[in-house]
Short mmCIF file of C-alpha atoms and ligand atoms in Angstrom, two decimals:
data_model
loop_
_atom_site.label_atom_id
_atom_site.label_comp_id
_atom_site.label_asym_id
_atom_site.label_seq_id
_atom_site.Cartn_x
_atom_site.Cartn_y
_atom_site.Cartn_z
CA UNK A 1 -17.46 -5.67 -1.91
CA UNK A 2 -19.64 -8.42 -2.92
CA UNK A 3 -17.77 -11.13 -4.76
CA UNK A 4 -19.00 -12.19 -8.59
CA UNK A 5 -19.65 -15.62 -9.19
CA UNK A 6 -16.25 -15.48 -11.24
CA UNK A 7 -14.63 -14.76 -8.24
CA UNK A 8 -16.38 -16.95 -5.92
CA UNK A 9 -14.93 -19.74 -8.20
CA UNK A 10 -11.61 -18.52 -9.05
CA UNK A 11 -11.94 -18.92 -5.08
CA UNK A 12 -13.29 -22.41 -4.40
CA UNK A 13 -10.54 -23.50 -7.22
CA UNK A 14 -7.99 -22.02 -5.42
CA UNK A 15 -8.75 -23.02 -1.66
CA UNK A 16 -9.85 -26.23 -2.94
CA UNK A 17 -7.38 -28.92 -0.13
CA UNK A 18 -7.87 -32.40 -3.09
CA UNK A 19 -7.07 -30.38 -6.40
CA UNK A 20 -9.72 -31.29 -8.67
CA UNK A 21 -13.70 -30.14 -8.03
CA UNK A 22 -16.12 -31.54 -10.26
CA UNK A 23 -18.11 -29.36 -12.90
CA UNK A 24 -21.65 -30.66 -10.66
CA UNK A 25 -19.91 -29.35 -7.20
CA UNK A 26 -19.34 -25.86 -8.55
CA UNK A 27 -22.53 -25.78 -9.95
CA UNK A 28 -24.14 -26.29 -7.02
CA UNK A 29 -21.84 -24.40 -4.92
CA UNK A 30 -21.83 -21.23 -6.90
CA UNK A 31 -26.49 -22.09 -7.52
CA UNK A 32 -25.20 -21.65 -11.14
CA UNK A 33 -25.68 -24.53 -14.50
CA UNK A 34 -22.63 -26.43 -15.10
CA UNK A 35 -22.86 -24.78 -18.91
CA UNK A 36 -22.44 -21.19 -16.87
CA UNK A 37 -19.23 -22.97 -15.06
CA UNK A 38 -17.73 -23.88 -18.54
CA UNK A 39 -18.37 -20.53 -19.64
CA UNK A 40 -16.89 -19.28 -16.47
CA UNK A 41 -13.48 -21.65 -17.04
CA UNK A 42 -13.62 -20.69 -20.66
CA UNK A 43 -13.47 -17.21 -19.85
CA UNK A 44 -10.88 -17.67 -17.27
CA UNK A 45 -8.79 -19.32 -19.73
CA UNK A 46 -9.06 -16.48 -22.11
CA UNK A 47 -7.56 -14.25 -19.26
CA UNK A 48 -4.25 -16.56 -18.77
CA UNK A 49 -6.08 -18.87 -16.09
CA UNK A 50 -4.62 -22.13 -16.71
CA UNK A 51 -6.95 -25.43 -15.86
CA UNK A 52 -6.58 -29.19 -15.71
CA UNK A 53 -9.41 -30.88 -16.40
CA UNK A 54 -9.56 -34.69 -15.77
CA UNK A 55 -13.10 -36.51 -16.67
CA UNK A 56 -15.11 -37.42 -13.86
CA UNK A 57 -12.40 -36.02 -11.47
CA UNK A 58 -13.53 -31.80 -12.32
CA UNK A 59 -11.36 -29.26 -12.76
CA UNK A 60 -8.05 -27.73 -10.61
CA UNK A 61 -6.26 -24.80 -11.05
CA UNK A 62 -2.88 -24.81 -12.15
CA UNK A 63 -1.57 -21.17 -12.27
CA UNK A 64 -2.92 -17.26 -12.48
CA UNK A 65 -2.05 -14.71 -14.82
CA UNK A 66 0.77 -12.54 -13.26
CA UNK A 67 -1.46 -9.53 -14.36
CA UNK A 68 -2.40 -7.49 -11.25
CA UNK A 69 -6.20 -7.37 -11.10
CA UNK A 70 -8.75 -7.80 -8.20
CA UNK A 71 -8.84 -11.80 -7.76
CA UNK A 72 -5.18 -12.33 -8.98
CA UNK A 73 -4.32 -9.77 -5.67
CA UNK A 74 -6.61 -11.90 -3.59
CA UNK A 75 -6.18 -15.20 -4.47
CA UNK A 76 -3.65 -16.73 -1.36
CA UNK A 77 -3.54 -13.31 0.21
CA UNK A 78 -2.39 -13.92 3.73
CA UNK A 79 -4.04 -11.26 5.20
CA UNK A 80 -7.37 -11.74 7.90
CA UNK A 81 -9.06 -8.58 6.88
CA UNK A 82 -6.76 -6.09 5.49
CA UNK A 83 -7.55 -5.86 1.63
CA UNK A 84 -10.02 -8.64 1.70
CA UNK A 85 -12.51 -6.28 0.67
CA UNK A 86 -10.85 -5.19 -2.79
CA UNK A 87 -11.47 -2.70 -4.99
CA UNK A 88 -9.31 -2.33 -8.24
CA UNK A 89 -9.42 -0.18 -11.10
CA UNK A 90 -7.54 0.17 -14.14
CA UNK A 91 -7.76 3.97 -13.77
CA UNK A 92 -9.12 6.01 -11.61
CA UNK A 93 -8.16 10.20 -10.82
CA UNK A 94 -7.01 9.11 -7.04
CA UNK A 95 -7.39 6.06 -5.15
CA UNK A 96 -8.00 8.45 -2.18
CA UNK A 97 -10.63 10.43 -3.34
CA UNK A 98 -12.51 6.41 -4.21
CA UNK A 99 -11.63 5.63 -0.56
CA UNK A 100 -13.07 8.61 0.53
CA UNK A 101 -16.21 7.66 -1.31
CA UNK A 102 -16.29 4.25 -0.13
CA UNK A 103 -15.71 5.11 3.49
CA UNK A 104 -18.66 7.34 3.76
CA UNK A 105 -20.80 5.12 2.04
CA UNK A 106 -19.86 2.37 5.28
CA UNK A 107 -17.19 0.31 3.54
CA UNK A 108 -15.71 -2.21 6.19
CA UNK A 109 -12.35 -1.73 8.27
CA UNK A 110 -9.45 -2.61 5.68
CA UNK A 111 -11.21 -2.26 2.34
CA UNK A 112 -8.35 -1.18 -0.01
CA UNK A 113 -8.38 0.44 -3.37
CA UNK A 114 -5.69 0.06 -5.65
CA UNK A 115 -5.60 1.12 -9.66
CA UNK A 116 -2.99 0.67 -11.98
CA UNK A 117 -2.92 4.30 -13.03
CA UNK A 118 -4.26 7.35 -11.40
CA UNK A 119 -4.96 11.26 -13.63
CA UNK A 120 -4.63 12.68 -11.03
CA UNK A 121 -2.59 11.06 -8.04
CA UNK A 122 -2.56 13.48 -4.65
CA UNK A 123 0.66 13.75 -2.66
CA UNK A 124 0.78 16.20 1.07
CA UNK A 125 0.39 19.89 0.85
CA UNK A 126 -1.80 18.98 -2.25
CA UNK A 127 0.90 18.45 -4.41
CA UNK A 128 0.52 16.44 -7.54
CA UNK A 129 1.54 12.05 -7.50
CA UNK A 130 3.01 10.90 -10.79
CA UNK A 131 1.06 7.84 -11.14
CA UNK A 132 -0.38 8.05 -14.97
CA UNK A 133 1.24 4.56 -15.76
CA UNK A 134 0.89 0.78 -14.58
CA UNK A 135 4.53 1.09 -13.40
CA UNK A 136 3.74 1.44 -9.61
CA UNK A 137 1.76 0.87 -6.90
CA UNK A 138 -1.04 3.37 -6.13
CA UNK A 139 -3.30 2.03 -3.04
CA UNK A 140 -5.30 3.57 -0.56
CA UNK A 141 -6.49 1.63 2.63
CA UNK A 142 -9.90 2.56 4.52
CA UNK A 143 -9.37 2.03 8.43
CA UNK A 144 -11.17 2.50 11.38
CA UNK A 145 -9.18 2.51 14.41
CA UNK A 146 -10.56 2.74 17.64
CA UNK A 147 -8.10 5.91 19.28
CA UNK A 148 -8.15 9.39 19.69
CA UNK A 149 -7.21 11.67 16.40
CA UNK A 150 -4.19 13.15 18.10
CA UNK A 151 -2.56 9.46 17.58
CA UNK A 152 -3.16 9.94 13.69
CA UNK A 153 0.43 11.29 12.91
CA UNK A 154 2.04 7.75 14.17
CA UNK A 155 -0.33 5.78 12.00
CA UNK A 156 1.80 6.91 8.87
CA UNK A 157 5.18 6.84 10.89
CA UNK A 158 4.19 3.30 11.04
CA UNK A 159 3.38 2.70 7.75
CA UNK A 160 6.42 3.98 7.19
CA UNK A 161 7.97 0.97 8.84
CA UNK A 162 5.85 -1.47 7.52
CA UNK A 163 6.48 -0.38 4.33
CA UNK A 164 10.62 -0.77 4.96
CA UNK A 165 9.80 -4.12 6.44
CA UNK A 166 8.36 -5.49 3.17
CA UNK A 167 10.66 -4.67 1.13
CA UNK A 168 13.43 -5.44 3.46
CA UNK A 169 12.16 -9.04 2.48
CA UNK A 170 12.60 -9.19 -1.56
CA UNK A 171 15.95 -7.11 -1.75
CA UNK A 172 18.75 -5.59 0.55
CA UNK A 173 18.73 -1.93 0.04
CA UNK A 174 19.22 0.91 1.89
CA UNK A 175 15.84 1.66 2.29
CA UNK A 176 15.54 5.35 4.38
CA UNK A 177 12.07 7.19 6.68
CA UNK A 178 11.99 11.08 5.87
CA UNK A 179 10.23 12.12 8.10
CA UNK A 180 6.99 12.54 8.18
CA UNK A 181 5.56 10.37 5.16
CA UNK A 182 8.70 9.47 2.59
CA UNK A 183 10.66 6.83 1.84
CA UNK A 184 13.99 6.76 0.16
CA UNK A 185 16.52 5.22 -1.53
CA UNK A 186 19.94 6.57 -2.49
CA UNK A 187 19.26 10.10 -1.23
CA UNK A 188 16.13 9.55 -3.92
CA UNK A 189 12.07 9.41 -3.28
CA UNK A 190 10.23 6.28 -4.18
CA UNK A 191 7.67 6.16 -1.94
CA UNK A 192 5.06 8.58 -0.11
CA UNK A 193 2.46 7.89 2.62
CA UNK A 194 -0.43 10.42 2.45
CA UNK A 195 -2.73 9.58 5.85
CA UNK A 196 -6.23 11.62 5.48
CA UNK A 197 -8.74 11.53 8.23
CA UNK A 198 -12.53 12.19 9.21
CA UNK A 199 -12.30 13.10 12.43
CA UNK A 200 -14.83 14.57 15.41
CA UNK A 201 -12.49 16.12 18.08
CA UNK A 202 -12.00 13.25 20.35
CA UNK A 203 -12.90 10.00 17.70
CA UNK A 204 -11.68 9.01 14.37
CA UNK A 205 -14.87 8.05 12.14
CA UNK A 206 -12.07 6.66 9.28
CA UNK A 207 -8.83 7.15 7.98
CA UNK A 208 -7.50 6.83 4.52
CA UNK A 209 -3.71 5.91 4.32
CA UNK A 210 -2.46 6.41 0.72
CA UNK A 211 0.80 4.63 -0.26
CA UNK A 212 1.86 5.70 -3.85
CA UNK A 213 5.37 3.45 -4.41
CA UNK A 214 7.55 3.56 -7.63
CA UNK A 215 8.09 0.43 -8.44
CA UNK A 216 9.00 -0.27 -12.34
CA UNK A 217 9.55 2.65 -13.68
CA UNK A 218 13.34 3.86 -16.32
CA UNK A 219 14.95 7.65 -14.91
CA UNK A 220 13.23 9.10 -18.02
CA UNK A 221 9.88 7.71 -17.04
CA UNK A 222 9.68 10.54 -14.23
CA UNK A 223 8.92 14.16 -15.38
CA UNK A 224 12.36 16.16 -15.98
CA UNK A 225 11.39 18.24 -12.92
CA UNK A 226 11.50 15.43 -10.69
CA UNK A 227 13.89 13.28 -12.44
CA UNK A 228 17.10 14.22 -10.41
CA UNK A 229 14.95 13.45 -7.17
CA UNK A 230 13.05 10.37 -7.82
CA UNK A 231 13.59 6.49 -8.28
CA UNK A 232 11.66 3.15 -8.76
CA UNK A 233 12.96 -0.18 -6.49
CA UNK A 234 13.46 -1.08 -10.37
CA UNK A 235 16.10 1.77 -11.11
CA UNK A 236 18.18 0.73 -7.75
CA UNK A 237 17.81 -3.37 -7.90
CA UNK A 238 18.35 -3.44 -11.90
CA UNK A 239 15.10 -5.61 -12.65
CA UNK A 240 11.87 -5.19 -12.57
CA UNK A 241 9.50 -6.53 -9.63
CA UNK A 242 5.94 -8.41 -9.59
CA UNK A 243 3.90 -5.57 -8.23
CA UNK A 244 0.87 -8.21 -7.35
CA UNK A 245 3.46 -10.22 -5.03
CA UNK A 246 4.56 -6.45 -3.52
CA UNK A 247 1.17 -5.38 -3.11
CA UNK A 248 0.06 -8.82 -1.44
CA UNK A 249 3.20 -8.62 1.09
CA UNK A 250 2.13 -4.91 1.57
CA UNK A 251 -1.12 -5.38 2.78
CA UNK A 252 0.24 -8.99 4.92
CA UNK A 253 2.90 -6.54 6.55
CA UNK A 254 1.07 -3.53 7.22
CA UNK A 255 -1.87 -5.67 9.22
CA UNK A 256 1.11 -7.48 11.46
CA UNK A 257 2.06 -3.65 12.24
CA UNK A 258 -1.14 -2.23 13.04
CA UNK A 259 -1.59 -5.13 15.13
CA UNK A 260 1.24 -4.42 17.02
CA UNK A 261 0.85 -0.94 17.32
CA UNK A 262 -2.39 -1.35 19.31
CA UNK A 263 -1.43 -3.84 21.35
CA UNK A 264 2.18 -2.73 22.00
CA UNK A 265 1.37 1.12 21.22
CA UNK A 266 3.85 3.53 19.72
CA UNK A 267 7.04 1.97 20.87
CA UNK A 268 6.70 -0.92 19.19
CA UNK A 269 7.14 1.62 15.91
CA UNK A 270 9.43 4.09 17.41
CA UNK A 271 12.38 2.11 17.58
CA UNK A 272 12.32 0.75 14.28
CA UNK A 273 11.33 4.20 12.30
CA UNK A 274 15.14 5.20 14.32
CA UNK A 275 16.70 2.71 12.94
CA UNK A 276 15.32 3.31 9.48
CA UNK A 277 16.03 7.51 10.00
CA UNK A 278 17.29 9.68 7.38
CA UNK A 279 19.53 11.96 8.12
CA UNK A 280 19.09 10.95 11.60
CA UNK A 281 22.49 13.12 13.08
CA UNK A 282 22.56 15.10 10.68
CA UNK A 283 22.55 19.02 9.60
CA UNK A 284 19.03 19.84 7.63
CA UNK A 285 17.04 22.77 7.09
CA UNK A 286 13.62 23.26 9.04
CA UNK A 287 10.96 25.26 6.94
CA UNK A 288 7.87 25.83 8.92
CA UNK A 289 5.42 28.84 7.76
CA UNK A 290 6.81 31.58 10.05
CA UNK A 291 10.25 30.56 10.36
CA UNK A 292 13.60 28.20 8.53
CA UNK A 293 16.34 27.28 10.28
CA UNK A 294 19.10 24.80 10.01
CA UNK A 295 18.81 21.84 13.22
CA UNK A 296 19.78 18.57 13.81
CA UNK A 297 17.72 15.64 13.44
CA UNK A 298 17.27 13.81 16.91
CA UNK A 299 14.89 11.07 16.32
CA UNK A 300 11.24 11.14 16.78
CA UNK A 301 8.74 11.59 20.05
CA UNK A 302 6.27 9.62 21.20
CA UNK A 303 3.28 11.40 19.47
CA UNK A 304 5.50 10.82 16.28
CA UNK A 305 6.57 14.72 16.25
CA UNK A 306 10.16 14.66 15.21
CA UNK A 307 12.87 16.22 17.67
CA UNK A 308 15.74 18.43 16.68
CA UNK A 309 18.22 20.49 18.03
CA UNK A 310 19.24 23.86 16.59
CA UNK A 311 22.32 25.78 16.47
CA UNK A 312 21.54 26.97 20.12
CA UNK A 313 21.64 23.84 21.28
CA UNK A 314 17.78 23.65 22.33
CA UNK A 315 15.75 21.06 21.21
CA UNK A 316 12.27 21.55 19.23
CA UNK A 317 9.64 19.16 18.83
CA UNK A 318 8.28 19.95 14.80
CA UNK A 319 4.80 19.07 14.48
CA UNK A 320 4.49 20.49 10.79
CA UNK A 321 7.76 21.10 8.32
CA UNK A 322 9.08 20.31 5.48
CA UNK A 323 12.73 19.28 5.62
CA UNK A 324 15.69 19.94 3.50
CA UNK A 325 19.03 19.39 3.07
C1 BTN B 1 3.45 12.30 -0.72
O1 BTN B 1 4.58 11.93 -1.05
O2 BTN B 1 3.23 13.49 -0.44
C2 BTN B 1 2.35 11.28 -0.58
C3 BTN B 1 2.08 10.55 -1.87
C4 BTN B 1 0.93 9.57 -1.75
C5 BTN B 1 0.56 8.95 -3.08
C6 BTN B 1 -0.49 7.88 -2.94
S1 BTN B 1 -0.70 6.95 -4.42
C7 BTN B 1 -2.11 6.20 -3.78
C8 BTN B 1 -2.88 7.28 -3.07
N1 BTN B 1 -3.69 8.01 -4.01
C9 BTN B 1 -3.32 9.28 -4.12
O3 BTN B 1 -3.87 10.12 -4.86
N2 BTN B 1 -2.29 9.52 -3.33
C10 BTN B 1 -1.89 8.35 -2.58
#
């Protein structure tokens, strides 16, 4: 995305190594007048940018707004590509569908999309995404992975584990992997990966990985149909959490996995999604389209199809199910 001249010196500010840059410097960096740079800082200021500004010495910048917009996201993001191509919204109807968009229009490996509310949030199987409010985080990321699309399910059992390492980081819960794309907490949902493709039979042109997590949202925030079933990392730490830092530790996490998936390849993520299983050992119920039946889950293969053994004692590698318990 191309950068405003906002941006562009929201970012010399920030990466600036002596603190202050004079009013003629960003002028002439950003080819604007120094009246549009005191316009720019005024502006800035208006939007909870805070400023010191010493005569002769320029300006530095002291702190950001903890609202979660495009440059607050990417100023000191620690990622080398992943979301350094930004696009936020306040509200969009689904961050995929934008990605989509964006994607066939070229958009470069890693652009991300992220809004604060979504009408009309997807979920698998087509199923609706409560994301109406500003309580969460809705995010899609475009990425174009050199591999063949029958490696596609393991890109969102790896999410999966990216996403658990994150968190892992900011608070010690019992974060669980339902396989293929949920996350839970508590026997509770708060998070669902929804990986989309555009595939030709033996290359993937782009993916989309979707991660919709609940992050500050009360019980009675959730529709009564899903209230018994769902939580927010708010609900089960008791406080509420800075989505911008979440997002920003996201997007640093997620790269280190994908890195080490293709280097390292599958088992790199394999033994961590078993560690994270849920219900791993235990009795569940299988329902594919032609047939249910109760199994236990095994652990996952190495094409990220996850094994289980049924009353019979055979194992079955499941491709496509839902599971219950
Ligand atoms: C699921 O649980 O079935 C997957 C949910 C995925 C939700 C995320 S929110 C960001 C992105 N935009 C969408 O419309 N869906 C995904």
């Amino acid at each position: 995305m191309k950068e405003t001249k906002r941006d562009q010196l929201i970012d010399i500010l920030a990466n600036s190594q002596n603190g202050f840059i004079s009013g003629q410097e960003l002028s002439r960096n950003l080819q604007i007048s120094r009246t549009a740079v005191w316009k720019h800082i005024n502006e800035l200021k208006k939007d909870g940018y805070q400023f010191e500004a010493v005569p002769k010495r320029g300006y530095r910048l002291l702190s950001r707004p903890s609202a979660v917009n495009e440059s607050t996201i990417k100023w000191d993001l620690q990622t080398e590509w992943l979301g350094q191509s930004l696009v936020f919204k306040d509200e969009v109807d689904s961050t995929q569908n934008i990605a989509h968009q964006l994607a066939r229009e070229g958009a470069v490996n890693g652009t991300t999309i992220i809004a604060n509310k979504q009408l009309h949030g997807r979920g698998r199987l087509n199923r609706e995404w409560v994301s109406h409010h500003d309580d969460g985080i809705w995010m899609s990321m475009i990425l174009r992975p050199e591999m063949a699309p029958c490696h596609a399910s393991q890109m969102t059992l790896f999410t999966a584990t990216s996403v658990v390492d994150t968190l892992a980081k900011f608070a010690n819960i019992p974060v669980k992997i339902k396989w293929p794309n949920d996350l839970f907490i508590n026997d509770k949902k708060f998070c669902g990966i929804l990986t989309e493709m555009q595939a030709e039979l033996d290359h993937i042109e782009y993916m989309v990985i979707g991660i919709g997590i609940n992050v500050n949202q009360e019980s009675m925030s959730f529709p009564e149909e899903i209230r018994q079933k769902s939580t927010s990392l708010a609900i089960e730490t008791q406080e509420k959490w800075d989505r911008r830092v979440l997002i920003q530790q996201l997007l640093v996490d997620f790269e280190t996995t994908y890195r080490e998936f293709l280097t390292q390849g599958f088992s790199y993520v394999k033994d961590k999604w078993t560690n994270n299983a849920y219900k791993l050992g235990e009795k569940v119920l299988v329902n594919m389209p032609k047939k249910s039946f109760e199994a236990t889950i095994e652990g996952i293969t190495d094409d990220g199809a996850l094994l289980v053994r049924t009353i019979d004692n055979n194992i079955e590698k499941i491709y496509s199910a839902e599971i219950h318990w």
